[in-house]
Amino acid sequence: MFDPSNLRAACSWCNTWRAQKQKSRDGWKRGGTYITLVMGPPGSCRELAKVIAERSGPGDLVIDYRALAAAMGDRPEEVKKVRGSLLTKLRRGEVEAARAWITSTNPRAESLFPHHEVILVDPGPEQALSGIDPALSYLVHEWYAIRGGTATAGVRQW
């Protein structure tokens, strides 16, 4: 905060805008919620949910698209809005839960979602392909191509 390279000449409005923008992006780092990102390839959604069910506790916030869709019915646009809203509140550090869990099948999830820890659930390409509509099998192949066939998981060091 007091690093000279962080100094800029700015009017009050610009300075406030910049501070708010930073808070909305990085508030989770200062918040009291420990965030775990549980990720895997498309077709591994059941395995992701199983990991969370085994490890989460009462009062934990779980942001899982599949569970939200099951609770809200077949309204994908509304499910996306609710999930997005929850992720925004989490990113801003506005969540009161001690722990939060995010599921994702995006191969670049670590760069998209706030998290302190990553749990990678990789059932392997054959297992992932068996859990997905054959018309969407290209997503599994794409996931493994982007990930380079390697898995990186762990805890962030601040």
mmCIF file with all atom_site columns, C-alpha atoms in Angstrom:
data_model
loop_
_atom_site.group_PDB
_atom_site.id
_atom_site.type_symbol
_atom_site.label_atom_id
_atom_site.label_alt_id
_atom_site.label_comp_id
_atom_site.label_asym_id
_atom_site.label_entity_id
_atom_site.label_seq_id
_atom_site.pdbx_PDB_ins_code
_atom_site.Cartn_x
_atom_site.Cartn_y
_atom_site.Cartn_z
_atom_site.occupancy
_atom_site.B_iso_or_equiv
_atom_site.pdbx_formal_charge
_atom_site.auth_seq_id
_atom_site.auth_comp_id
_atom_site.auth_asym_id
_atom_site.auth_atom_id
_atom_site.pdbx_PDB_model_num
ATOM 1   C CA . MET A 1 1   ? 0.000   0.000   0.000   1.00 0.00 ? 1   MET A CA 1
ATOM 2   C CA . PHE A 1 2   ? 2.827   2.416   0.796   1.00 0.00 ? 2   PHE A CA 1
ATOM 3   C CA . ASP A 1 3   ? 5.102   1.233   -2.012  1.00 0.00 ? 3   ASP A CA 1
ATOM 4   C CA . PRO A 1 4   ? 6.171   4.269   -4.119  1.00 0.00 ? 4   PRO A CA 1
ATOM 5   C CA . SER A 1 5   ? 5.463   2.327   -7.328  1.00 0.00 ? 5   SER A CA 1
ATOM 6   C CA . ASN A 1 6   ? 1.799   2.275   -6.267  1.00 0.00 ? 6   ASN A CA 1
ATOM 7   C CA . LEU A 1 7   ? 1.566   6.086   -6.151  1.00 0.00 ? 7   LEU A CA 1
ATOM 8   C CA . ARG A 1 8   ? -0.376  7.903   -8.859  1.00 0.00 ? 8   ARG A CA 1
ATOM 9   C CA . ALA A 1 9   ? -1.577  11.448  -9.284  1.00 0.00 ? 9   ALA A CA 1
ATOM 10  C CA . ALA A 1 10  ? -5.357  11.202  -9.211  1.00 0.00 ? 10  ALA A CA 1
ATOM 11  C CA . CYS A 1 11  ? -8.325  13.343  -8.357  1.00 0.00 ? 11  CYS A CA 1
ATOM 12  C CA . SER A 1 12  ? -10.552 12.239  -5.483  1.00 0.00 ? 12  SER A CA 1
ATOM 13  C CA . TRP A 1 13  ? -13.129 10.640  -7.794  1.00 0.00 ? 13  TRP A CA 1
ATOM 14  C CA . CYS A 1 14  ? -10.508 8.623   -9.745  1.00 0.00 ? 14  CYS A CA 1
ATOM 15  C CA . ASN A 1 15  ? -8.768  7.507   -6.573  1.00 0.00 ? 15  ASN A CA 1
ATOM 16  C CA . THR A 1 16  ? -12.047 6.335   -5.014  1.00 0.00 ? 16  THR A CA 1
ATOM 17  C CA . TRP A 1 17  ? -13.019 4.528   -8.233  1.00 0.00 ? 17  TRP A CA 1
ATOM 18  C CA . ARG A 1 18  ? -9.652  2.737   -8.353  1.00 0.00 ? 18  ARG A CA 1
ATOM 19  C CA . ALA A 1 19  ? -9.886  1.687   -4.703  1.00 0.00 ? 19  ALA A CA 1
ATOM 20  C CA . GLN A 1 20  ? -13.433 0.343   -5.178  1.00 0.00 ? 20  GLN A CA 1
ATOM 21  C CA . LYS A 1 21  ? -12.404 -1.541  -8.311  1.00 0.00 ? 21  LYS A CA 1
ATOM 22  C CA . GLN A 1 22  ? -9.519  -3.156  -6.444  1.00 0.00 ? 22  GLN A CA 1
ATOM 23  C CA . LYS A 1 23  ? -11.790 -4.042  -3.514  1.00 0.00 ? 23  LYS A CA 1
ATOM 24  C CA . SER A 1 24  ? -14.357 -5.682  -5.796  1.00 0.00 ? 24  SER A CA 1
ATOM 25  C CA . ARG A 1 25  ? -11.626 -7.842  -7.348  1.00 0.00 ? 25  ARG A CA 1
ATOM 26  C CA . ASP A 1 26  ? -9.514  -8.742  -4.316  1.00 0.00 ? 26  ASP A CA 1
ATOM 27  C CA . GLY A 1 27  ? -11.784 -8.365  -1.282  1.00 0.00 ? 27  GLY A CA 1
ATOM 28  C CA . TRP A 1 28  ? -11.795 -12.141 -0.825  1.00 0.00 ? 28  TRP A CA 1
ATOM 29  C CA . LYS A 1 29  ? -8.086  -12.034 0.112   1.00 0.00 ? 29  LYS A CA 1
ATOM 30  C CA . ARG A 1 30  ? -8.927  -9.899  3.142   1.00 0.00 ? 30  ARG A CA 1
ATOM 31  C CA . GLY A 1 31  ? -12.235 -11.610 3.932   1.00 0.00 ? 31  GLY A CA 1
ATOM 32  C CA . GLY A 1 32  ? -12.685 -14.283 6.554   1.00 0.00 ? 32  GLY A CA 1
ATOM 33  C CA . THR A 1 33  ? -13.881 -16.982 4.155   1.00 0.00 ? 33  THR A CA 1
ATOM 34  C CA . TYR A 1 34  ? -11.515 -19.795 3.174   1.00 0.00 ? 34  TYR A CA 1
ATOM 35  C CA . ILE A 1 35  ? -12.265 -20.636 -0.459  1.00 0.00 ? 35  ILE A CA 1
ATOM 36  C CA . THR A 1 36  ? -11.665 -24.054 -1.991  1.00 0.00 ? 36  THR A CA 1
ATOM 37  C CA . LEU A 1 37  ? -11.952 -24.507 -5.738  1.00 0.00 ? 37  LEU A CA 1
ATOM 38  C CA . VAL A 1 38  ? -12.884 -28.072 -6.673  1.00 0.00 ? 38  VAL A CA 1
ATOM 39  C CA . MET A 1 39  ? -12.284 -28.642 -10.357 1.00 0.00 ? 39  MET A CA 1
ATOM 40  C CA . GLY A 1 40  ? -12.165 -31.406 -12.910 1.00 0.00 ? 40  GLY A CA 1
ATOM 41  C CA . PRO A 1 41  ? -12.968 -32.160 -16.524 1.00 0.00 ? 41  PRO A CA 1
ATOM 42  C CA . PRO A 1 42  ? -16.477 -32.049 -17.974 1.00 0.00 ? 42  PRO A CA 1
ATOM 43  C CA . GLY A 1 43  ? -18.212 -35.274 -17.030 1.00 0.00 ? 43  GLY A CA 1
ATOM 44  C CA . SER A 1 44  ? -16.761 -35.280 -13.514 1.00 0.00 ? 44  SER A CA 1
ATOM 45  C CA . CYS A 1 45  ? -19.532 -33.215 -11.887 1.00 0.00 ? 45  CYS A CA 1
ATOM 46  C CA . ARG A 1 46  ? -20.712 -36.060 -9.668  1.00 0.00 ? 46  ARG A CA 1
ATOM 47  C CA . GLU A 1 47  ? -17.168 -36.628 -8.426  1.00 0.00 ? 47  GLU A CA 1
ATOM 48  C CA . LEU A 1 48  ? -16.754 -32.910 -7.689  1.00 0.00 ? 48  LEU A CA 1
ATOM 49  C CA . ALA A 1 49  ? -20.002 -32.879 -5.698  1.00 0.00 ? 49  ALA A CA 1
ATOM 50  C CA . LYS A 1 50  ? -18.916 -36.008 -3.826  1.00 0.00 ? 50  LYS A CA 1
ATOM 51  C CA . VAL A 1 51  ? -15.641 -34.374 -2.719  1.00 0.00 ? 51  VAL A CA 1
ATOM 52  C CA . ILE A 1 52  ? -17.545 -31.378 -1.375  1.00 0.00 ? 52  ILE A CA 1
ATOM 53  C CA . ALA A 1 53  ? -20.154 -33.544 0.341   1.00 0.00 ? 53  ALA A CA 1
ATOM 54  C CA . GLU A 1 54  ? -17.371 -35.465 2.122   1.00 0.00 ? 54  GLU A CA 1
ATOM 55  C CA . ARG A 1 55  ? -15.414 -32.390 3.210   1.00 0.00 ? 55  ARG A CA 1
ATOM 56  C CA . SER A 1 56  ? -17.878 -29.545 3.728   1.00 0.00 ? 56  SER A CA 1
ATOM 57  C CA . GLY A 1 57  ? -19.614 -28.753 6.971   1.00 0.00 ? 57  GLY A CA 1
ATOM 58  C CA . PRO A 1 58  ? -22.762 -27.038 8.177   1.00 0.00 ? 58  PRO A CA 1
ATOM 59  C CA . GLY A 1 59  ? -22.810 -23.368 7.285   1.00 0.00 ? 59  GLY A CA 1
ATOM 60  C CA . ASP A 1 60  ? -20.387 -23.750 4.378   1.00 0.00 ? 60  ASP A CA 1
ATOM 61  C CA . LEU A 1 61  ? -21.305 -21.955 1.161   1.00 0.00 ? 61  LEU A CA 1
ATOM 62  C CA . VAL A 1 62  ? -21.305 -24.288 -1.854  1.00 0.00 ? 62  VAL A CA 1
ATOM 63  C CA . ILE A 1 63  ? -21.392 -22.692 -5.300  1.00 0.00 ? 63  ILE A CA 1
ATOM 64  C CA . ASP A 1 64  ? -22.127 -25.606 -7.608  1.00 0.00 ? 64  ASP A CA 1
ATOM 65  C CA . TYR A 1 65  ? -23.919 -24.992 -10.895 1.00 0.00 ? 65  TYR A CA 1
ATOM 66  C CA . ARG A 1 66  ? -25.429 -28.474 -10.989 1.00 0.00 ? 66  ARG A CA 1
ATOM 67  C CA . ALA A 1 67  ? -26.829 -28.230 -7.439  1.00 0.00 ? 67  ALA A CA 1
ATOM 68  C CA . LEU A 1 68  ? -28.227 -24.751 -8.123  1.00 0.00 ? 68  LEU A CA 1
ATOM 69  C CA . ALA A 1 69  ? -29.885 -25.998 -11.317 1.00 0.00 ? 69  ALA A CA 1
ATOM 70  C CA . ALA A 1 70  ? -31.433 -28.919 -9.431  1.00 0.00 ? 70  ALA A CA 1
ATOM 71  C CA . ALA A 1 71  ? -32.791 -26.561 -6.768  1.00 0.00 ? 71  ALA A CA 1
ATOM 72  C CA . MET A 1 72  ? -34.039 -23.904 -9.195  1.00 0.00 ? 72  MET A CA 1
ATOM 73  C CA . GLY A 1 73  ? -35.418 -26.104 -11.944 1.00 0.00 ? 73  GLY A CA 1
ATOM 74  C CA . ASP A 1 74  ? -34.726 -25.863 -15.634 1.00 0.00 ? 74  ASP A CA 1
ATOM 75  C CA . ARG A 1 75  ? -33.961 -22.137 -15.849 1.00 0.00 ? 75  ARG A CA 1
ATOM 76  C CA . PRO A 1 76  ? -30.329 -21.916 -17.025 1.00 0.00 ? 76  PRO A CA 1
ATOM 77  C CA . GLU A 1 77  ? -30.237 -18.125 -17.372 1.00 0.00 ? 77  GLU A CA 1
ATOM 78  C CA . GLU A 1 78  ? -31.480 -17.612 -13.827 1.00 0.00 ? 78  GLU A CA 1
ATOM 79  C CA . VAL A 1 79  ? -29.066 -20.239 -12.495 1.00 0.00 ? 79  VAL A CA 1
ATOM 80  C CA . LYS A 1 80  ? -26.179 -18.402 -14.195 1.00 0.00 ? 80  LYS A CA 1
ATOM 81  C CA . LYS A 1 81  ? -27.299 -15.106 -12.634 1.00 0.00 ? 81  LYS A CA 1
ATOM 82  C CA . VAL A 1 82  ? -27.552 -16.580 -9.130  1.00 0.00 ? 82  VAL A CA 1
ATOM 83  C CA . ARG A 1 83  ? -24.170 -18.302 -9.462  1.00 0.00 ? 83  ARG A CA 1
ATOM 84  C CA . GLY A 1 84  ? -22.611 -15.106 -10.807 1.00 0.00 ? 84  GLY A CA 1
ATOM 85  C CA . SER A 1 85  ? -24.085 -13.082 -7.953  1.00 0.00 ? 85  SER A CA 1
ATOM 86  C CA . LEU A 1 86  ? -22.734 -15.530 -5.361  1.00 0.00 ? 86  LEU A CA 1
ATOM 87  C CA . LEU A 1 87  ? -19.289 -15.465 -6.979  1.00 0.00 ? 87  LEU A CA 1
ATOM 88  C CA . THR A 1 88  ? -19.304 -11.653 -7.027  1.00 0.00 ? 88  THR A CA 1
ATOM 89  C CA . LYS A 1 89  ? -20.157 -11.481 -3.317  1.00 0.00 ? 89  LYS A CA 1
ATOM 90  C CA . LEU A 1 90  ? -17.448 -14.042 -2.579  1.00 0.00 ? 90  LEU A CA 1
ATOM 91  C CA . ARG A 1 91  ? -14.897 -12.152 -4.696  1.00 0.00 ? 91  ARG A CA 1
ATOM 92  C CA . ARG A 1 92  ? -15.713 -8.913  -2.831  1.00 0.00 ? 92  ARG A CA 1
ATOM 93  C CA . GLY A 1 93  ? -15.292 -10.583 0.549   1.00 0.00 ? 93  GLY A CA 1
ATOM 94  C CA . GLU A 1 94  ? -18.964 -10.040 1.418   1.00 0.00 ? 94  GLU A CA 1
ATOM 95  C CA . VAL A 1 95  ? -19.696 -13.645 2.444   1.00 0.00 ? 95  VAL A CA 1
ATOM 96  C CA . GLU A 1 96  ? -20.117 -14.514 6.121   1.00 0.00 ? 96  GLU A CA 1
ATOM 97  C CA . ALA A 1 97  ? -19.402 -18.259 5.794   1.00 0.00 ? 97  ALA A CA 1
ATOM 98  C CA . ALA A 1 98  ? -16.171 -19.613 7.263   1.00 0.00 ? 98  ALA A CA 1
ATOM 99  C CA . ARG A 1 99  ? -15.673 -21.816 4.179   1.00 0.00 ? 99  ARG A CA 1
ATOM 100 C CA . ALA A 1 100 ? -16.812 -21.620 0.588   1.00 0.00 ? 100 ALA A CA 1
ATOM 101 C CA . TRP A 1 101 ? -16.585 -24.234 -2.127  1.00 0.00 ? 101 TRP A CA 1
ATOM 102 C CA . ILE A 1 102 ? -16.670 -23.523 -5.860  1.00 0.00 ? 102 ILE A CA 1
ATOM 103 C CA . THR A 1 103 ? -16.998 -26.255 -8.479  1.00 0.00 ? 103 THR A CA 1
ATOM 104 C CA . SER A 1 104 ? -15.796 -25.792 -12.023 1.00 0.00 ? 104 SER A CA 1
ATOM 105 C CA . THR A 1 105 ? -15.120 -27.853 -15.123 1.00 0.00 ? 105 THR A CA 1
ATOM 106 C CA . ASN A 1 106 ? -13.316 -24.966 -16.808 1.00 0.00 ? 106 ASN A CA 1
ATOM 107 C CA . PRO A 1 107 ? -9.703  -25.936 -17.593 1.00 0.00 ? 107 PRO A CA 1
ATOM 108 C CA . ARG A 1 108 ? -8.566  -22.431 -16.612 1.00 0.00 ? 108 ARG A CA 1
ATOM 109 C CA . ALA A 1 109 ? -10.575 -22.248 -13.382 1.00 0.00 ? 109 ALA A CA 1
ATOM 110 C CA . GLU A 1 110 ? -7.582  -21.307 -11.220 1.00 0.00 ? 110 GLU A CA 1
ATOM 111 C CA . SER A 1 111 ? -7.214  -18.028 -13.100 1.00 0.00 ? 111 SER A CA 1
ATOM 112 C CA . LEU A 1 112 ? -10.962 -17.293 -13.140 1.00 0.00 ? 112 LEU A CA 1
ATOM 113 C CA . PHE A 1 113 ? -12.140 -17.897 -9.584  1.00 0.00 ? 113 PHE A CA 1
ATOM 114 C CA . PRO A 1 114 ? -10.957 -16.640 -6.198  1.00 0.00 ? 114 PRO A CA 1
ATOM 115 C CA . HIS A 1 115 ? -9.487  -19.463 -4.148  1.00 0.00 ? 115 HIS A CA 1
ATOM 116 C CA . HIS A 1 116 ? -7.048  -20.317 -1.393  1.00 0.00 ? 116 HIS A CA 1
ATOM 117 C CA . GLU A 1 117 ? -6.866  -24.002 -2.237  1.00 0.00 ? 117 GLU A CA 1
ATOM 118 C CA . VAL A 1 118 ? -7.475  -26.129 -5.332  1.00 0.00 ? 118 VAL A CA 1
ATOM 119 C CA . ILE A 1 119 ? -8.653  -29.713 -5.244  1.00 0.00 ? 119 ILE A CA 1
ATOM 120 C CA . LEU A 1 120 ? -8.283  -31.368 -8.632  1.00 0.00 ? 120 LEU A CA 1
ATOM 121 C CA . VAL A 1 121 ? -10.585 -34.297 -9.280  1.00 0.00 ? 121 VAL A CA 1
ATOM 122 C CA . ASP A 1 122 ? -9.291  -36.092 -12.341 1.00 0.00 ? 122 ASP A CA 1
ATOM 123 C CA . PRO A 1 123 ? -11.044 -39.385 -13.047 1.00 0.00 ? 123 PRO A CA 1
ATOM 124 C CA . GLY A 1 124 ? -9.120  -39.753 -16.320 1.00 0.00 ? 124 GLY A CA 1
ATOM 125 C CA . PRO A 1 125 ? -10.338 -39.155 -19.871 1.00 0.00 ? 125 PRO A CA 1
ATOM 126 C CA . GLU A 1 126 ? -12.166 -42.480 -20.215 1.00 0.00 ? 126 GLU A CA 1
ATOM 127 C CA . GLN A 1 127 ? -14.168 -41.985 -17.012 1.00 0.00 ? 127 GLN A CA 1
ATOM 128 C CA . ALA A 1 128 ? -14.933 -38.343 -17.862 1.00 0.00 ? 128 ALA A CA 1
ATOM 129 C CA . LEU A 1 129 ? -16.109 -39.331 -21.346 1.00 0.00 ? 129 LEU A CA 1
ATOM 130 C CA . SER A 1 130 ? -18.439 -41.948 -19.886 1.00 0.00 ? 130 SER A CA 1
ATOM 131 C CA . GLY A 1 131 ? -20.179 -39.252 -17.820 1.00 0.00 ? 131 GLY A CA 1
ATOM 132 C CA . ILE A 1 132 ? -20.923 -36.859 -20.661 1.00 0.00 ? 132 ILE A CA 1
ATOM 133 C CA . ASP A 1 133 ? -23.192 -36.695 -23.691 1.00 0.00 ? 133 ASP A CA 1
ATOM 134 C CA . PRO A 1 134 ? -21.179 -38.044 -26.687 1.00 0.00 ? 134 PRO A CA 1
ATOM 135 C CA . ALA A 1 135 ? -22.013 -34.872 -28.637 1.00 0.00 ? 135 ALA A CA 1
ATOM 136 C CA . LEU A 1 136 ? -20.075 -32.919 -25.992 1.00 0.00 ? 136 LEU A CA 1
ATOM 137 C CA . SER A 1 137 ? -17.078 -35.247 -25.813 1.00 0.00 ? 137 SER A CA 1
ATOM 138 C CA . TYR A 1 138 ? -14.959 -32.599 -27.521 1.00 0.00 ? 138 TYR A CA 1
ATOM 139 C CA . LEU A 1 139 ? -15.129 -30.623 -24.236 1.00 0.00 ? 139 LEU A CA 1
ATOM 140 C CA . VAL A 1 140 ? -13.341 -33.427 -22.382 1.00 0.00 ? 140 VAL A CA 1
ATOM 141 C CA . HIS A 1 141 ? -10.658 -33.657 -25.079 1.00 0.00 ? 141 HIS A CA 1
ATOM 142 C CA . GLU A 1 142 ? -10.273 -29.857 -25.024 1.00 0.00 ? 142 GLU A CA 1
ATOM 143 C CA . TRP A 1 143 ? -9.965  -29.846 -21.213 1.00 0.00 ? 143 TRP A CA 1
ATOM 144 C CA . TYR A 1 144 ? -7.102  -32.347 -21.274 1.00 0.00 ? 144 TYR A CA 1
ATOM 145 C CA . ALA A 1 145 ? -5.411  -30.571 -24.196 1.00 0.00 ? 145 ALA A CA 1
ATOM 146 C CA . ILE A 1 146 ? -5.502  -27.216 -22.391 1.00 0.00 ? 146 ILE A CA 1
ATOM 147 C CA . ARG A 1 147 ? -4.338  -28.760 -19.106 1.00 0.00 ? 147 ARG A CA 1
ATOM 148 C CA . GLY A 1 148 ? -1.513  -30.497 -20.963 1.00 0.00 ? 148 GLY A CA 1
ATOM 149 C CA . GLY A 1 149 ? -2.390  -33.795 -19.367 1.00 0.00 ? 149 GLY A CA 1
ATOM 150 C CA . THR A 1 150 ? -0.953  -32.539 -16.085 1.00 0.00 ? 150 THR A CA 1
ATOM 151 C CA . ALA A 1 151 ? -2.705  -31.616 -12.913 1.00 0.00 ? 151 ALA A CA 1
ATOM 152 C CA . THR A 1 152 ? -1.690  -28.806 -10.616 1.00 0.00 ? 152 THR A CA 1
ATOM 153 C CA . ALA A 1 153 ? -3.423  -28.465 -7.299  1.00 0.00 ? 153 ALA A CA 1
ATOM 154 C CA . GLY A 1 154 ? -2.601  -27.202 -3.867  1.00 0.00 ? 154 GLY A CA 1
ATOM 155 C CA . VAL A 1 155 ? -2.768  -24.284 -1.517  1.00 0.00 ? 155 VAL A CA 1
ATOM 156 C CA . ARG A 1 156 ? -1.864  -20.703 -2.452  1.00 0.00 ? 156 ARG A CA 1
ATOM 157 C CA . GLN A 1 157 ? 0.908   -19.086 -0.475  1.00 0.00 ? 157 GLN A CA 1
ATOM 158 C CA . TRP A 1 158 ? 0.362   -15.353 0.168   1.00 0.00 ? 158 TRP A CA 1
#
